[in-house]
CSV table of C-alpha atoms in Angstrom, one decimal:
chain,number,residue,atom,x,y,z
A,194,UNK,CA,100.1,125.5,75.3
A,195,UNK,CA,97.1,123.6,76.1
A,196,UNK,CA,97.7,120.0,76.5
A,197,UNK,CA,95.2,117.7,74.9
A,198,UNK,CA,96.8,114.2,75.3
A,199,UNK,CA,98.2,112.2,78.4
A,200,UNK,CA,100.6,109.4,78.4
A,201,UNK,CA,99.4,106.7,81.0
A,202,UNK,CA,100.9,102.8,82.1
A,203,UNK,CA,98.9,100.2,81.4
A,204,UNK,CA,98.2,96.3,82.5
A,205,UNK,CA,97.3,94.4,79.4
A,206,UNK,CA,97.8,90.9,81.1
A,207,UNK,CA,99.3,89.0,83.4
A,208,UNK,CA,103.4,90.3,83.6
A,209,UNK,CA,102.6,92.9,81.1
A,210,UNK,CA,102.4,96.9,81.5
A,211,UNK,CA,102.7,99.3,78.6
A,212,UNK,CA,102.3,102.7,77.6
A,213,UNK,CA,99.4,103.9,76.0
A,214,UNK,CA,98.0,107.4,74.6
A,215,UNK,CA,94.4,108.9,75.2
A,216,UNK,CA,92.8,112.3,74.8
A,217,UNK,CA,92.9,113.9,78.0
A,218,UNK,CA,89.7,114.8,79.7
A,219,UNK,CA,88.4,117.7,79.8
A,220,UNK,CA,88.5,120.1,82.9
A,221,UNK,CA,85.0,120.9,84.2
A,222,UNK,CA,84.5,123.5,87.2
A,223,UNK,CA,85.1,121.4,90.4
A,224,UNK,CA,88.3,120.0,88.8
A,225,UNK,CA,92.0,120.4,88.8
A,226,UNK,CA,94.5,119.4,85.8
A,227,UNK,CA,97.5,117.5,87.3
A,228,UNK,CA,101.3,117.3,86.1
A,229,UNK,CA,101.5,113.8,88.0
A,230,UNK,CA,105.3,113.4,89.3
A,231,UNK,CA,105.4,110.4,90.4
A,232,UNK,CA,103.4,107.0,91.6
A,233,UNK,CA,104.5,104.4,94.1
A,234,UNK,CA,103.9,100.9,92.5
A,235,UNK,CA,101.3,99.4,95.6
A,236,UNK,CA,101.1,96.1,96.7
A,237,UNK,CA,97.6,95.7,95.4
A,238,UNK,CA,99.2,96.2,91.6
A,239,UNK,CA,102.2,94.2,91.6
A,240,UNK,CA,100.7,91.2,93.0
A,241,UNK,CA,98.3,92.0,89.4
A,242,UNK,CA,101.0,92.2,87.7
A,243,UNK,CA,102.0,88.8,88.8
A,244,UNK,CA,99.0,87.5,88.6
A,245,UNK,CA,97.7,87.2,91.8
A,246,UNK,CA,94.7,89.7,91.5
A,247,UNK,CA,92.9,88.6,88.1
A,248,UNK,CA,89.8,89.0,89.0
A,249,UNK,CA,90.5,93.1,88.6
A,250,UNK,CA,90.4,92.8,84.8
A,251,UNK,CA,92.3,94.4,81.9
A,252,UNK,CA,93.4,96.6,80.4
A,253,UNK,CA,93.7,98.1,83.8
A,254,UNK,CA,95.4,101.5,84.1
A,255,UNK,CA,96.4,101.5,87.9
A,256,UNK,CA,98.0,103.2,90.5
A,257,UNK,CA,96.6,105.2,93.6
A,258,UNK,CA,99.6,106.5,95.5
A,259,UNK,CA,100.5,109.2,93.0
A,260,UNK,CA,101.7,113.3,93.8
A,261,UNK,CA,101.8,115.6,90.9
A,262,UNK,CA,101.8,119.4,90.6
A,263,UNK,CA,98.6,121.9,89.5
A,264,UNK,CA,98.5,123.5,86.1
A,265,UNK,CA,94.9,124.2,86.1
A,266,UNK,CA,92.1,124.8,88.2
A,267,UNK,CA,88.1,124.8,87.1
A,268,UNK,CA,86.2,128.0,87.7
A,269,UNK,CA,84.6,126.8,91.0
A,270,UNK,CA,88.3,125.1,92.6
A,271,UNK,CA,89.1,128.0,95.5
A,272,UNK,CA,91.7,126.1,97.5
A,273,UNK,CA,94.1,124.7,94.9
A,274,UNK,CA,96.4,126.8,92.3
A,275,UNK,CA,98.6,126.3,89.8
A,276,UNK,CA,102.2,125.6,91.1
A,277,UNK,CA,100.9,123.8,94.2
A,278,UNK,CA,101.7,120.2,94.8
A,279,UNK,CA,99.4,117.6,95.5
A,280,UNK,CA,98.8,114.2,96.8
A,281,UNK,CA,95.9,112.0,95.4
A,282,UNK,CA,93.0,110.5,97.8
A,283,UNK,CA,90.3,108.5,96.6
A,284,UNK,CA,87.8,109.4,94.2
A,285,UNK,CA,84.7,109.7,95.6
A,286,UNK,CA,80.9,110.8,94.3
A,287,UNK,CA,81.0,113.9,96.5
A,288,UNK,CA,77.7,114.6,96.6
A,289,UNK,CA,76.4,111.2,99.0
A,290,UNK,CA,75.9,111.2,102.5
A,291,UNK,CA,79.2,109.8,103.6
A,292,UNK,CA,81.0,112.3,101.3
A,293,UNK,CA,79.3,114.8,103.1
A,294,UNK,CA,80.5,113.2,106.6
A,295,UNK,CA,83.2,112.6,105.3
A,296,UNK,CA,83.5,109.0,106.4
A,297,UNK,CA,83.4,107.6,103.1
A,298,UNK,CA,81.6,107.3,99.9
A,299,UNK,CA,78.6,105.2,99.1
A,300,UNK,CA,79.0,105.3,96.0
A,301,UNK,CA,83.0,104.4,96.0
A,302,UNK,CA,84.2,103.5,91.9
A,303,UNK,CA,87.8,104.1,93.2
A,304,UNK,CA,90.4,101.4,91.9
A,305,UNK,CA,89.1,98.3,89.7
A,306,UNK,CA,86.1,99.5,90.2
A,307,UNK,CA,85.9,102.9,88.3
A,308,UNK,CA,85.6,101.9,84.4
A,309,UNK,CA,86.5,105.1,81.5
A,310,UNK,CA,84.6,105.5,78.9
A,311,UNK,CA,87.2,104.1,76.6
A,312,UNK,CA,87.3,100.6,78.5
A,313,UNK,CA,89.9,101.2,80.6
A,314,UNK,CA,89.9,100.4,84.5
A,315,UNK,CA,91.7,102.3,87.1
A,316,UNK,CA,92.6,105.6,88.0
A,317,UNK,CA,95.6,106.4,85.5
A,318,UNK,CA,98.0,107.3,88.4
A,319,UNK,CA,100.7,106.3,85.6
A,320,UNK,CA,99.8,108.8,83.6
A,321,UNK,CA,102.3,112.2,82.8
A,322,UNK,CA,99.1,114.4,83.4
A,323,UNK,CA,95.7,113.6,85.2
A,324,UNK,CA,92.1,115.2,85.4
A,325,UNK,CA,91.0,115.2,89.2
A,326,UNK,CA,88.3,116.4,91.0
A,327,UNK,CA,89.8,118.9,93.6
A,328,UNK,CA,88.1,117.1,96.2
A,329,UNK,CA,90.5,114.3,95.6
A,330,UNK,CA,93.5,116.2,96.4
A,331,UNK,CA,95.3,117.3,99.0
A,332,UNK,CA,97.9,120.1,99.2
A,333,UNK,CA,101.4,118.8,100.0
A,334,UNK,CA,104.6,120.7,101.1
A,335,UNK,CA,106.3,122.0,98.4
A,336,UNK,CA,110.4,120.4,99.2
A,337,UNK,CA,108.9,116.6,99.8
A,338,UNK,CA,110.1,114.7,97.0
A,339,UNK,CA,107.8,113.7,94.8
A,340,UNK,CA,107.6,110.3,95.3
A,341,UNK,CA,107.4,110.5,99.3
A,342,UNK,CA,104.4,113.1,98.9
A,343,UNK,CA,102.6,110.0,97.2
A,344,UNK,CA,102.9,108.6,100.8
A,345,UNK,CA,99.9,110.2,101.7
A,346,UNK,CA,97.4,107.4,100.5
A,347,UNK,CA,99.2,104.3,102.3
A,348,UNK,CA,99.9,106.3,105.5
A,349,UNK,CA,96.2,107.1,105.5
A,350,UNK,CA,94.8,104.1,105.1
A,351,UNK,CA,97.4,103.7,108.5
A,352,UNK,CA,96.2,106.4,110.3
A,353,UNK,CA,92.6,104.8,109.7
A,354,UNK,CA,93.9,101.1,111.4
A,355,UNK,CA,95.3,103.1,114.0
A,356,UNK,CA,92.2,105.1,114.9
A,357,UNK,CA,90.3,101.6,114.6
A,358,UNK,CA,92.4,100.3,116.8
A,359,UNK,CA,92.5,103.2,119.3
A,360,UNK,CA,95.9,103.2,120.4
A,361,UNK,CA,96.9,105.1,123.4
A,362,UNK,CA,100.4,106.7,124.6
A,363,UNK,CA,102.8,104.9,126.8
A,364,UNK,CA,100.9,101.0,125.2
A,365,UNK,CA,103.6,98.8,123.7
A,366,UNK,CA,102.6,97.8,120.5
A,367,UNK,CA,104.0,95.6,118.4
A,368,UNK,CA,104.4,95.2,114.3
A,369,UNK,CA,105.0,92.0,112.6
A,370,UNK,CA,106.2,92.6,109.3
A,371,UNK,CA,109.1,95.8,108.9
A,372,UNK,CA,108.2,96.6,105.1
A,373,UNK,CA,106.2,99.4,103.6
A,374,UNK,CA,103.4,99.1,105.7
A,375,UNK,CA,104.5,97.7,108.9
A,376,UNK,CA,107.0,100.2,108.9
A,377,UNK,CA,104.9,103.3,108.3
A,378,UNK,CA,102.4,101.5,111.1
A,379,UNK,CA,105.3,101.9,113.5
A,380,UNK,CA,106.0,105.3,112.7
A,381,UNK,CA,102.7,106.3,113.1
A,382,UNK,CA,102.3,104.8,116.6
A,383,UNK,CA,105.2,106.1,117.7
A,384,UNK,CA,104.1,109.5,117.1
A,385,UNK,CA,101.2,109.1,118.6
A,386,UNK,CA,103.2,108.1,121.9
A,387,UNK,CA,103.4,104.5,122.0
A,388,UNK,CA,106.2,101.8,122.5
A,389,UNK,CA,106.9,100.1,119.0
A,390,UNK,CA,108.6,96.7,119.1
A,391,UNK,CA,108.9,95.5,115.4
A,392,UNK,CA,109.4,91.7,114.7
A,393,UNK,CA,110.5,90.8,111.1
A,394,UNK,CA,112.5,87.9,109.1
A,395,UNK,CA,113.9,89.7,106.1
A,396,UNK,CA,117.7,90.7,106.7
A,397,UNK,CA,117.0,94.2,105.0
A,398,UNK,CA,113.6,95.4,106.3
A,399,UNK,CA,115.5,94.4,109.9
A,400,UNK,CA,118.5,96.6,109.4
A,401,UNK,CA,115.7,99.3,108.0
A,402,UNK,CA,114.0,98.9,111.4
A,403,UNK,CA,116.9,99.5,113.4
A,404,UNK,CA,118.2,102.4,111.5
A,405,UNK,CA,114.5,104.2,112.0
A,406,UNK,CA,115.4,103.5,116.0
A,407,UNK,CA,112.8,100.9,116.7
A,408,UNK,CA,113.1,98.0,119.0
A,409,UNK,CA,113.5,94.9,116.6
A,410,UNK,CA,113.2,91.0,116.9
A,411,UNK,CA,114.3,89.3,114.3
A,412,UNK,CA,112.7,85.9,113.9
A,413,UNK,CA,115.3,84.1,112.6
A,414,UNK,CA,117.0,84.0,115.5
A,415,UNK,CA,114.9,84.6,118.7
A,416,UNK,CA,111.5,83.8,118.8
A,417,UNK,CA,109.4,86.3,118.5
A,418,UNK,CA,106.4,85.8,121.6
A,419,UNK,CA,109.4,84.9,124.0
A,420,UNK,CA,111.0,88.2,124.1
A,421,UNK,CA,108.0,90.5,123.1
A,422,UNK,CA,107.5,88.1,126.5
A,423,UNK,CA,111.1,89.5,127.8
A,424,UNK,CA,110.6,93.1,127.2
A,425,UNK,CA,107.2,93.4,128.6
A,426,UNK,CA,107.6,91.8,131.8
A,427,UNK,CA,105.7,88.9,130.8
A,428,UNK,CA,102.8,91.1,130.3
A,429,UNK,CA,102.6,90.8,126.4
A,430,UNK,CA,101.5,93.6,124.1
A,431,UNK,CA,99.0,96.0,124.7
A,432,UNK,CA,98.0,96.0,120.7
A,433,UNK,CA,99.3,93.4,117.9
A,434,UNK,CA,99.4,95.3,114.3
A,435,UNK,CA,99.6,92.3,111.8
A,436,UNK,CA,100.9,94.2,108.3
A,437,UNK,CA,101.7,90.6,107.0
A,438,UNK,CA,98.9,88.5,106.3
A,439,UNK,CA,100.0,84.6,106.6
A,440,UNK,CA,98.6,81.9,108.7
A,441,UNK,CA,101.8,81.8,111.1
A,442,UNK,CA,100.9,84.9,111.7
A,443,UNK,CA,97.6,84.8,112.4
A,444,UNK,CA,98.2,82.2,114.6
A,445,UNK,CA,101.2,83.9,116.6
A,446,UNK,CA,99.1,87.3,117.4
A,447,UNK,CA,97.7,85.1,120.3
A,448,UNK,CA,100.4,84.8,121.9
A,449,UNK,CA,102.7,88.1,121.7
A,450,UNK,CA,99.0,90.0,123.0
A,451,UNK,CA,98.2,90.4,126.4
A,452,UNK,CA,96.5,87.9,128.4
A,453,UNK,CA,92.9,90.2,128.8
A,454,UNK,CA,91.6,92.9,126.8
A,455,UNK,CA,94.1,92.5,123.7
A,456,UNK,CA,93.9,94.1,120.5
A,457,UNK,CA,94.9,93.0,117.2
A,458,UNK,CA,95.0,94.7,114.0
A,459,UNK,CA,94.3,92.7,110.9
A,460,UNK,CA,96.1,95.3,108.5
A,461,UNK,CA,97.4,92.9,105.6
A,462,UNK,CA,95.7,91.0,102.9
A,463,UNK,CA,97.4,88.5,101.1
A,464,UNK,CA,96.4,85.9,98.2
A,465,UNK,CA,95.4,83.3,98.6
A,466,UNK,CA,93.9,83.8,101.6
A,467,UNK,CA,95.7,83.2,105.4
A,468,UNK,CA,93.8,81.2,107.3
A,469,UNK,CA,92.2,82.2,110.6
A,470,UNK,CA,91.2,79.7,113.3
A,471,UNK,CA,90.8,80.2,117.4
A,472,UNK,CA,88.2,79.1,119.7
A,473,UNK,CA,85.8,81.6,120.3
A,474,UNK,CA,85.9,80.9,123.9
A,475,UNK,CA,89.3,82.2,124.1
A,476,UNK,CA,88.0,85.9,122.6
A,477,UNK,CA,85.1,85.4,124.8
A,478,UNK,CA,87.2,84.9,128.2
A,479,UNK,CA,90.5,86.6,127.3
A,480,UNK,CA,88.1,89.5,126.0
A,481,UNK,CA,90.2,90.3,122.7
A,482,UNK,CA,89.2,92.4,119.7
A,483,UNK,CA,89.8,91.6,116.5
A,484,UNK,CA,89.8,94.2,114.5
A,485,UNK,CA,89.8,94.7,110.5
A,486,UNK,CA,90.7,97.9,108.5
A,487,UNK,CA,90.5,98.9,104.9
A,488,UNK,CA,90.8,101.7,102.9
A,489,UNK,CA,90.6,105.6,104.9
A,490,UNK,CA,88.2,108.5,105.4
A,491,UNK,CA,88.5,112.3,104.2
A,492,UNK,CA,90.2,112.9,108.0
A,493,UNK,CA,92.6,110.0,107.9
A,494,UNK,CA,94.1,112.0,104.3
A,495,UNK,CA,93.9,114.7,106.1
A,496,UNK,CA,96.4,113.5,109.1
A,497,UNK,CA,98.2,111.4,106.7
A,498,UNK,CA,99.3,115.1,105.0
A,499,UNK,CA,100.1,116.5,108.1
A,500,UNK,CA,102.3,113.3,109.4
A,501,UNK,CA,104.2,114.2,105.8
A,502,UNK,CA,104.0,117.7,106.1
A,503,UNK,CA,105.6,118.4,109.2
A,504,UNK,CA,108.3,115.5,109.2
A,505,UNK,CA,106.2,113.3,111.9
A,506,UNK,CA,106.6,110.0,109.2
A,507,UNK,CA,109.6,109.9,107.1
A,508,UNK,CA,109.4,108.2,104.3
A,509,UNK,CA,112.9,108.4,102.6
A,510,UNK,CA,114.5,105.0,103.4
A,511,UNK,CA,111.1,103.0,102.1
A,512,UNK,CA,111.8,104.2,98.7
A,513,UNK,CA,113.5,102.2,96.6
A,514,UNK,CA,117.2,103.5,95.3
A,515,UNK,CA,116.5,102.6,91.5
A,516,UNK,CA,113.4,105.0,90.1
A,517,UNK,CA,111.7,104.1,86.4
A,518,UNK,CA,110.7,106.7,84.1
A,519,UNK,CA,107.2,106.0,82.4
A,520,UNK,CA,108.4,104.5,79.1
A,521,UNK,CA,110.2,101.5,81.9
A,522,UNK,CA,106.7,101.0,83.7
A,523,UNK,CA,107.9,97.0,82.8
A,524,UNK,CA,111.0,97.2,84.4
A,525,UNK,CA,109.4,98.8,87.5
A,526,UNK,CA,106.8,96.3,88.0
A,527,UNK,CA,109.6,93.8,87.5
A,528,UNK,CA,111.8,95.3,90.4
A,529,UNK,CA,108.5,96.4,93.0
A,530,UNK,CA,107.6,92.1,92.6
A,531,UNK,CA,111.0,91.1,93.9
A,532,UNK,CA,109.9,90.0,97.5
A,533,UNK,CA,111.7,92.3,100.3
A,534,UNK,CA,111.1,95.4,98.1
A,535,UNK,CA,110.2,98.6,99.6
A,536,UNK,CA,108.1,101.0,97.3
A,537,UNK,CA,109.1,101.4,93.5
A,538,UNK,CA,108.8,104.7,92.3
A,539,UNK,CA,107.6,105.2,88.6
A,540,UNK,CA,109.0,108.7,87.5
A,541,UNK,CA,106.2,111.1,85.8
């Protein structure tokens, strides 16, 4: 049966997604026809959904961190089948000079950015069936659940922060912030050999910290420099991963690094924006890096797969218990904005 229409979530406005109907694209050589299984509801469109992120524009038909199953392939696709699973990486030009490095497109219209012809932005990740190029995918094992073979987007743009900030094994590094991403930032370093100490304030994401076997402070009750302090020695950490973005924050990173040749990761983004202040002397004689990451390369997918692949990064626990089939997109949205949240999965 050929399929000729796809079912897809939609932002219309502030607090409101909907489901909508278009003609499905068609499927040209270098592309691959998707049954999409599921999509993780990301930061980036909640904080939409509440309101927070206007400036993407409407009607915005979101999503990134989506895993779905081949049905078709175009006449030129040689690596991908029908019956394969696959996760979804960016969307890229493919023909530029950083797509052929493969260190990132010039031409990037992932996201907000990429406009249909129909008016719509985004990349219809909640959407029952999707028109990718196969250089957008990436082939998944076949037993991960759906919705943690989505992971492979968030834990690359991980495995790109990580590279950034070139972590070695035996360093202690330290996560503020045990959700989503600070949590998949821990697992990450601690496979590539690293001490993780994870501090957090939320009662839940702490009892999710300790139950994935990491060291954990929590906030509330002891502070946070003073026994990062304690359990190095005095020494501090080798690396400082921020995966909550808040002024505090910012602030506390100087103290829970080492005295000289600290790193810190600024891996969060939050609206409106954290302030940053510091006297440059102290970067200058303390010789810290700062160091931002966004976004991740055709080799950070690539890792991020195998991490999934072969059980390195579980992903289990940061899925939410409740899951939303398409026609409950609202509901979804309404759950993933509850602060504390892990991911929401939306149900293809």
């Amino acid at each position: 049966m050929k399929i000729e229409k796809m079912r897809f979530g939609v932002l219309t406005e502030k607090g409101h997604a909907e489901v909508r109907e278009r003609a499905l694209p068609p499927v040209g050589p270098e592309d691959v026809l998707v049954k999409q299984e599921a999509c993780n509801i990301c930061t980036t469109d909640y904080q939409q959904w509440l309101g927070q992120r206007e400036g993407r524009g409407y009607p915005m038909a979101s999503g990134h961190e989506s895993s779905g199953i081949v049905v078709e392939t175009g006449e030129d696709v040689k690596d991908l089948k029908p019956g394969d699973r696959v996760a979804l990486a960016y969307v890229t030009c493919g023909i530029c000079d950083g797509c052929k490095r493969g260190t990132g497109c010039s031409n990037n219209e992932i996201g907000p950015k990429k406009v249909s012809g129909d008016g719509y932005r985004g990349m219809f990740a909640y959407a029952d069936y999707a028109v990718r190029p196969a250089r957008a995918l990436i082939k998944m094992r076949k037993d991960l659940e759906p919705g943690e073979a989505a992971f492979m987007e968030p834990l690359a743009a991980v495995v790109k922060g990580l590279s950034k900030l070139r972590v070695q094994p035996l360093e202690t590094v330290v996560v503020v912030g045990a959700g989503t991403m600070g949590l998949l930032n821990a697992q990450a370093a601690r496979a590539l050999g690293c001490r993780v100490i994870v501090s957090e304030l939320m009662e839940n994401k702490i009892k999710t910290a300790r139950e994935m076997g990491f060291e954990v402070i929590d906030g509330n009750v002891t502070d946070p420099v003073e026994e990062v302090k304690r359990l190095t020695d005095g020494k501090g950490a080798d690396a400082v991963i921020l995966a909550v973005a808040a002024t505090a924050v910012n602030r506390q990173a100087f103290e829970l690094v080492k005295k000289l040749d600290g790193r810190i990761l600024y891996f969060g983004a939050a609206y409106p924006a954290p302030e940053l202040s510091i006297d440059s002397n102290v970067i200058h004689y303390r010789r810290l890096e700062l160091i931002g990451t966004f976004g991740a390369d055709l080799a950070d997918f690539c890792t991020a797969a195998d991490m999934l692949n072969q059980g390195v990064v579980r992903v289990s626990a940061l899925i939410e218990k409740n899951r939303y089939p398409l026609d409950r997109i609202q509901e979804a949205f309404a759950e993933a904005a509850v602060p504390g949240k892990f991911r929401v999965s939306v149900l293809l």
